[in-house]
Coordinates of C-alpha atoms in Angstrom, one line a residue:
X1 CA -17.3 -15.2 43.0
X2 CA -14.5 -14.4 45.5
X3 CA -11.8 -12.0 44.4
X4 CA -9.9 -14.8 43.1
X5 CA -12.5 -16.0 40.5
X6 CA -13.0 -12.4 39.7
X7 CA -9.2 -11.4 39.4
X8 CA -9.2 -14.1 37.0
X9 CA -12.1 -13.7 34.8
X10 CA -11.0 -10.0 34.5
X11 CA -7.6 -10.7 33.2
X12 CA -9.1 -13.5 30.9
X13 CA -11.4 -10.8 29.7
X14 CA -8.7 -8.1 28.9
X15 CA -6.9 -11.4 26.8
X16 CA -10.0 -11.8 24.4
X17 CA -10.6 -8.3 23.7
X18 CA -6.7 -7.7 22.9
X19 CA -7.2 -10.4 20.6
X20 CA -10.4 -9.3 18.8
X21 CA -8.0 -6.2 18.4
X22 CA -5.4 -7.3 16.5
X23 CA -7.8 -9.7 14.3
X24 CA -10.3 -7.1 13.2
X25 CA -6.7 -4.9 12.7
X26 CA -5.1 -7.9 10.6
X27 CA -9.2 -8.8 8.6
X28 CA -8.8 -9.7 4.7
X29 CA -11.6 -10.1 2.6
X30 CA -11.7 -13.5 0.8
X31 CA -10.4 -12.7 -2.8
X32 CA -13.6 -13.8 -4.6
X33 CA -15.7 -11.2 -3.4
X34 CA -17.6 -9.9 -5.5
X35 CA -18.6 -6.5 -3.4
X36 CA -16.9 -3.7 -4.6
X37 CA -15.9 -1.2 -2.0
X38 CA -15.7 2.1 -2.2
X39 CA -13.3 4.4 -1.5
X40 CA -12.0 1.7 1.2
X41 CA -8.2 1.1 2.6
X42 CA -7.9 -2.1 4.7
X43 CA -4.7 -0.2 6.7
X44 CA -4.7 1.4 9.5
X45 CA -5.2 5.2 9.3
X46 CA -1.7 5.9 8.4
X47 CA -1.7 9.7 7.2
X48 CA 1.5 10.9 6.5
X49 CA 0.6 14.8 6.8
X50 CA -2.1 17.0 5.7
X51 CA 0.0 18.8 3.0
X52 CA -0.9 18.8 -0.5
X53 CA 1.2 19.2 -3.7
X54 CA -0.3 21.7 -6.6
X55 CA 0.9 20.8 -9.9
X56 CA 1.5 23.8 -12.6
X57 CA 2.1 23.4 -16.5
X58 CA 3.3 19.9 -16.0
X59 CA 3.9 18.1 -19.1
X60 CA 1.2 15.0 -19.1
X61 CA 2.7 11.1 -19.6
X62 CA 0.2 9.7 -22.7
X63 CA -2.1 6.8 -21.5
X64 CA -3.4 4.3 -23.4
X65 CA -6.6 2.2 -22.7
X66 CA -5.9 -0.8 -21.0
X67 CA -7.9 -3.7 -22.1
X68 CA -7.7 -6.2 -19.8
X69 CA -7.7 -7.2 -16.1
X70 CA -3.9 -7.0 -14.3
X71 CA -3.6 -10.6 -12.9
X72 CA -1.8 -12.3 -10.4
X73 CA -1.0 -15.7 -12.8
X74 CA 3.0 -14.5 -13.1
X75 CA 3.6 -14.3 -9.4
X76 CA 6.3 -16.2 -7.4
X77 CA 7.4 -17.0 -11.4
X78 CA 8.4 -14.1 -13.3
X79 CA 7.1 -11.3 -11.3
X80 CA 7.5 -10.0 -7.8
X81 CA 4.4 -9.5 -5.9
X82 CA 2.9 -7.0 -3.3
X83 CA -0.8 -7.1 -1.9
X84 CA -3.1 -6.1 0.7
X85 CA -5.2 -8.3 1.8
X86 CA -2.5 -10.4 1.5
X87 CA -2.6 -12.6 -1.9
X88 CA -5.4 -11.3 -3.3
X89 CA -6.9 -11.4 -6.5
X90 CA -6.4 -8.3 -8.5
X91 CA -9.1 -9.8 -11.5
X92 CA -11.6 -10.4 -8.8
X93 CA -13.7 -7.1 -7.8
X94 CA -13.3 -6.1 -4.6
X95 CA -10.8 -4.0 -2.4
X96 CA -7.6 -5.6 -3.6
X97 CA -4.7 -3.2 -3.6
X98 CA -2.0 -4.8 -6.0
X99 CA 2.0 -4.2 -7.0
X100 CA 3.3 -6.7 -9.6
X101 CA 7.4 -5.6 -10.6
X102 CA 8.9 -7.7 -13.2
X103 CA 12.8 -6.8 -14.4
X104 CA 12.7 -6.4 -18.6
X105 CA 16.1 -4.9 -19.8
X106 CA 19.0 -3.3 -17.8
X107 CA 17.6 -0.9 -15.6
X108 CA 13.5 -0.9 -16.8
X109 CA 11.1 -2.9 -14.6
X110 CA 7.5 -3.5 -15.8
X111 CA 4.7 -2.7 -13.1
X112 CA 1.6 -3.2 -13.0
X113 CA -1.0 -1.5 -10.2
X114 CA -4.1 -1.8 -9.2
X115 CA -6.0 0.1 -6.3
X116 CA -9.3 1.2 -5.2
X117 CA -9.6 4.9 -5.1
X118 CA -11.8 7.9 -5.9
X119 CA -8.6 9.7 -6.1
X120 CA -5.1 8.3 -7.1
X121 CA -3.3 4.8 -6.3
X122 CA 0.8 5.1 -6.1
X123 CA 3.1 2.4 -5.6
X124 CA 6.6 4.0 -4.0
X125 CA 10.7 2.9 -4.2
X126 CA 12.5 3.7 -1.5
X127 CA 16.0 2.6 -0.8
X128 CA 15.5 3.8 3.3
X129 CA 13.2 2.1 5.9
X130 CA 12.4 5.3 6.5
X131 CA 9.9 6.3 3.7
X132 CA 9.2 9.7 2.3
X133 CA 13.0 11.2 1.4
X134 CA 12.7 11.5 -2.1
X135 CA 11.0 8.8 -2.7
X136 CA 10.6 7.5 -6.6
X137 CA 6.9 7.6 -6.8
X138 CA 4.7 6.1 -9.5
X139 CA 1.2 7.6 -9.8
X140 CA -2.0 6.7 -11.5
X141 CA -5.2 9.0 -10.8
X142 CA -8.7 9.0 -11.7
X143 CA -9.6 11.8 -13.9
X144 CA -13.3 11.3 -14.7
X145 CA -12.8 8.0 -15.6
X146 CA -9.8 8.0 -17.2
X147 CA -6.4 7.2 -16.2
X148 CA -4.1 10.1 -15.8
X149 CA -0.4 9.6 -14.6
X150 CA 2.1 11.0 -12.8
X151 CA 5.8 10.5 -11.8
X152 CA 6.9 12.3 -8.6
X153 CA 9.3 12.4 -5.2
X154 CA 7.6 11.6 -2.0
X155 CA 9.4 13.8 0.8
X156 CA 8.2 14.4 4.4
X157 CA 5.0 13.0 3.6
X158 CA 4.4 15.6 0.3
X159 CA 4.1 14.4 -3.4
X160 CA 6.2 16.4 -5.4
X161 CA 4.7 16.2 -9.4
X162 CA 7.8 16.3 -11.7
X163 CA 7.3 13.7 -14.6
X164 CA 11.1 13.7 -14.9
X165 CA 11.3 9.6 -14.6
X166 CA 11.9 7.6 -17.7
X167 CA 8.2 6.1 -18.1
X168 CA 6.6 4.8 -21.2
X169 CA 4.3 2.2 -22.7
X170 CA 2.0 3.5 -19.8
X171 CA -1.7 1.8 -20.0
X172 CA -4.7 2.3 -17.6
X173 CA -8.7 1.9 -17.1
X174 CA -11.2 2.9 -14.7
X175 CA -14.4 1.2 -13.5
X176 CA -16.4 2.9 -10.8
X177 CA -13.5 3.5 -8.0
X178 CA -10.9 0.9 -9.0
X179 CA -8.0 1.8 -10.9
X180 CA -5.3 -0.4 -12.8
X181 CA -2.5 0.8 -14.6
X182 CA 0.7 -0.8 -16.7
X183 CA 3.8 1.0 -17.4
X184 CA 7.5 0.6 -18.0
X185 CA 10.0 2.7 -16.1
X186 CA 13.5 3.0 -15.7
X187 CA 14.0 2.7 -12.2
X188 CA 16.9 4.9 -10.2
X189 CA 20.1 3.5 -9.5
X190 CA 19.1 0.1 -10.5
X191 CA 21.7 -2.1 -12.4
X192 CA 21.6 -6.0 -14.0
X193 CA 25.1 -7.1 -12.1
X194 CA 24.5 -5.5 -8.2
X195 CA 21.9 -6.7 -6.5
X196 CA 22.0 -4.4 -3.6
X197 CA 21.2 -1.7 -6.5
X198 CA 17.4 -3.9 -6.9
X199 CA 16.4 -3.5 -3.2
X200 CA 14.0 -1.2 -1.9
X201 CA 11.6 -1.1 0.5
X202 CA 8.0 -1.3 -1.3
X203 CA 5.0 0.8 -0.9
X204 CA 1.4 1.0 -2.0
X205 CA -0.7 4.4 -1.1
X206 CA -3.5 6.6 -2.1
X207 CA -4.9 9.8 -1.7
X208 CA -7.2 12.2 -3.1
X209 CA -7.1 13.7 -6.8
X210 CA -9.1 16.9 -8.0
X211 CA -8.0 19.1 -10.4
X212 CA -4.4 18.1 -11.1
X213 CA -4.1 18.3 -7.1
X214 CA -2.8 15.5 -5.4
X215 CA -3.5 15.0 -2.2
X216 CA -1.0 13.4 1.0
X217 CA -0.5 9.9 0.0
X218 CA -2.5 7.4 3.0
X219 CA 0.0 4.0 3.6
X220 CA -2.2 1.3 2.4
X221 CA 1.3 -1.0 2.4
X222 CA 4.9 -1.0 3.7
X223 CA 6.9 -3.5 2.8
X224 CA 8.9 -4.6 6.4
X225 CA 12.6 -4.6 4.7
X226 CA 14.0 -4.0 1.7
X227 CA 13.2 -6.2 -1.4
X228 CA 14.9 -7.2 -4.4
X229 CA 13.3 -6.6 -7.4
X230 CA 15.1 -8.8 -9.6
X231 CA 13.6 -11.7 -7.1
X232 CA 10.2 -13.1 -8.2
X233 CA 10.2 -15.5 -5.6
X234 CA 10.4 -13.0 -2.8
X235 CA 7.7 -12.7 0.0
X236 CA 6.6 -9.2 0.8
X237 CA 5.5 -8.6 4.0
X238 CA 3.3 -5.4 5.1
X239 CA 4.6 -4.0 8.2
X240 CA 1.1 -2.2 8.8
X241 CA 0.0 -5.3 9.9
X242 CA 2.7 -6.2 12.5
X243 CA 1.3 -5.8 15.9
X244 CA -2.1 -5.0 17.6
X245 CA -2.7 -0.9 17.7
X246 CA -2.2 1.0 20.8
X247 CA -5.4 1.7 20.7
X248 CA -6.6 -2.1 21.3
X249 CA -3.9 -2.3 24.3
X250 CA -5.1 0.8 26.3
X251 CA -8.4 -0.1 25.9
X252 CA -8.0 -3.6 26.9
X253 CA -5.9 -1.9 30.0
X254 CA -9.0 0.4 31.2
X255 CA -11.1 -2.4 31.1
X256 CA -9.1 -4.7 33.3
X257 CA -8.1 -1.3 35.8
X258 CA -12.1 -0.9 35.8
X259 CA -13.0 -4.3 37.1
X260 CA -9.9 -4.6 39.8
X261 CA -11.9 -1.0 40.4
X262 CA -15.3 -2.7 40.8
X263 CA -13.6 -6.1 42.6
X264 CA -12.0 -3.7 46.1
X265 CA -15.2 -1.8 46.9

């Protein structure tokens, strides 16, 4: 081939390997598969630090066996939605992380979560784009195969145990590493006339759990704006999958730098 040709073929090259990048980055498994994975986040590697929070005479939430799988028949009707993959089926084994919020009374929202974990699952309020300042954090964790949860603050990447939030009717079951859990909870600063006081951006994370020690929370979803709660109808978007990584770019950059290398000697 003349330089041309090759010029060509290089840059066409880079283009298909910067798109194999962002599809294996943006990959959902189909939501009736049956493989269950373990221990497996479909986000990037998002970890927010290394620090761990120690809990210490904490008073415990009771849980309840929950007898049945969360589902995903209310969505879009009376319940607000949140999954990654993207509309998958929380029933259906498999690594389907799931947030359903649906308002009750005044200020109490009824969630249900569902996660795949050895550790803990968490789904997260925050009323900045910038998460992690005090964020209200709801927390379900797998204590040899049972359900224990927590409420805490997320700050600079650290989950703070306090069980201070107004949570009851909490539910949850455990089967190998996938975790589901019910609960009501009066949410902060939430009101039935202002719906600026619904919105929050939405997370979903986990981490590891051993001996009431929770471990730094890994982003499994980020909702791209704020959301209202009181919306059923709302579309939340994960803003982990929003681009390619760096990672793809550069290394669709050496290759192309390589071959011009190869094509002038």
């Amino acid at each position: 081939m003349d330089n041309i040709s090759r010029l060509m073929f290089a840059v066409v090259m880079a283009m298909a390997y910067m798109a194999m990048g962002a599809e294996a980055q943006n990959t959902t498994m189909a939501p009736n598969s049956n493989a269950t994975m373990a221990n497996v986040t479909m986000a990037p590697n998002v970890t927010m630090t290394s620090n761990v929070t120690m809990t210490s005479s904490v008073t415990m939430t009771p849980v309840t066996a929950l007898m049945v799988n969360i589902s995903m028949a209310e969505c879009k009707k009376s319940q607000l939605c949140a999954a990654k993959p993207p509309d998958c089926d929380p029933a259906v084994a498999g690594s389907c992380f799931f947030v359903s919020i649906k308002k009750s009374l005044g200020q109490i929202f009824s969630f249900q979560l569902r996660g795949v974990s050895s550790g803990y699952i968490a789904v997260g309020l925050s009323k900045t784009s910038t998460q992690g300042q005090n964020d209200t954090t709801y927390v379900c964790a797998n204590n040899n195969g049972k359900v224990k949860f927590f409420t805490a603050l997320l700050d600079k990447g650290v989950l703070t145990i306090n069980n201070k939030l107004p949570v009851e009717s909490v539910k949850g079951s455990v089967n190998g590493q996938t975790i589901q859990c019910t609960f009501s909870a009066t949410v902060p600063n939430a009101t039935a006339t202002r719906s600026i006081d619904t919105n929050y951006y939405l997370s979903i994370s986990n981490g590891t759990f051993n001996s009431d020690t929770l471990g730094s929370p890994q982003a499994i979803l980020n909702s791209d704006k704020a959301v209202d709660l009181n919306d059923p109808n709302t579309t939340v978007l994960n803003s982990l999958n929003s681009a390619p990584s760096a990672f793809c770019l550069s290394q669709a950059l050496l290759i192309l730098i390589g071959v011009l290398g190869m094509m002038m000697l």
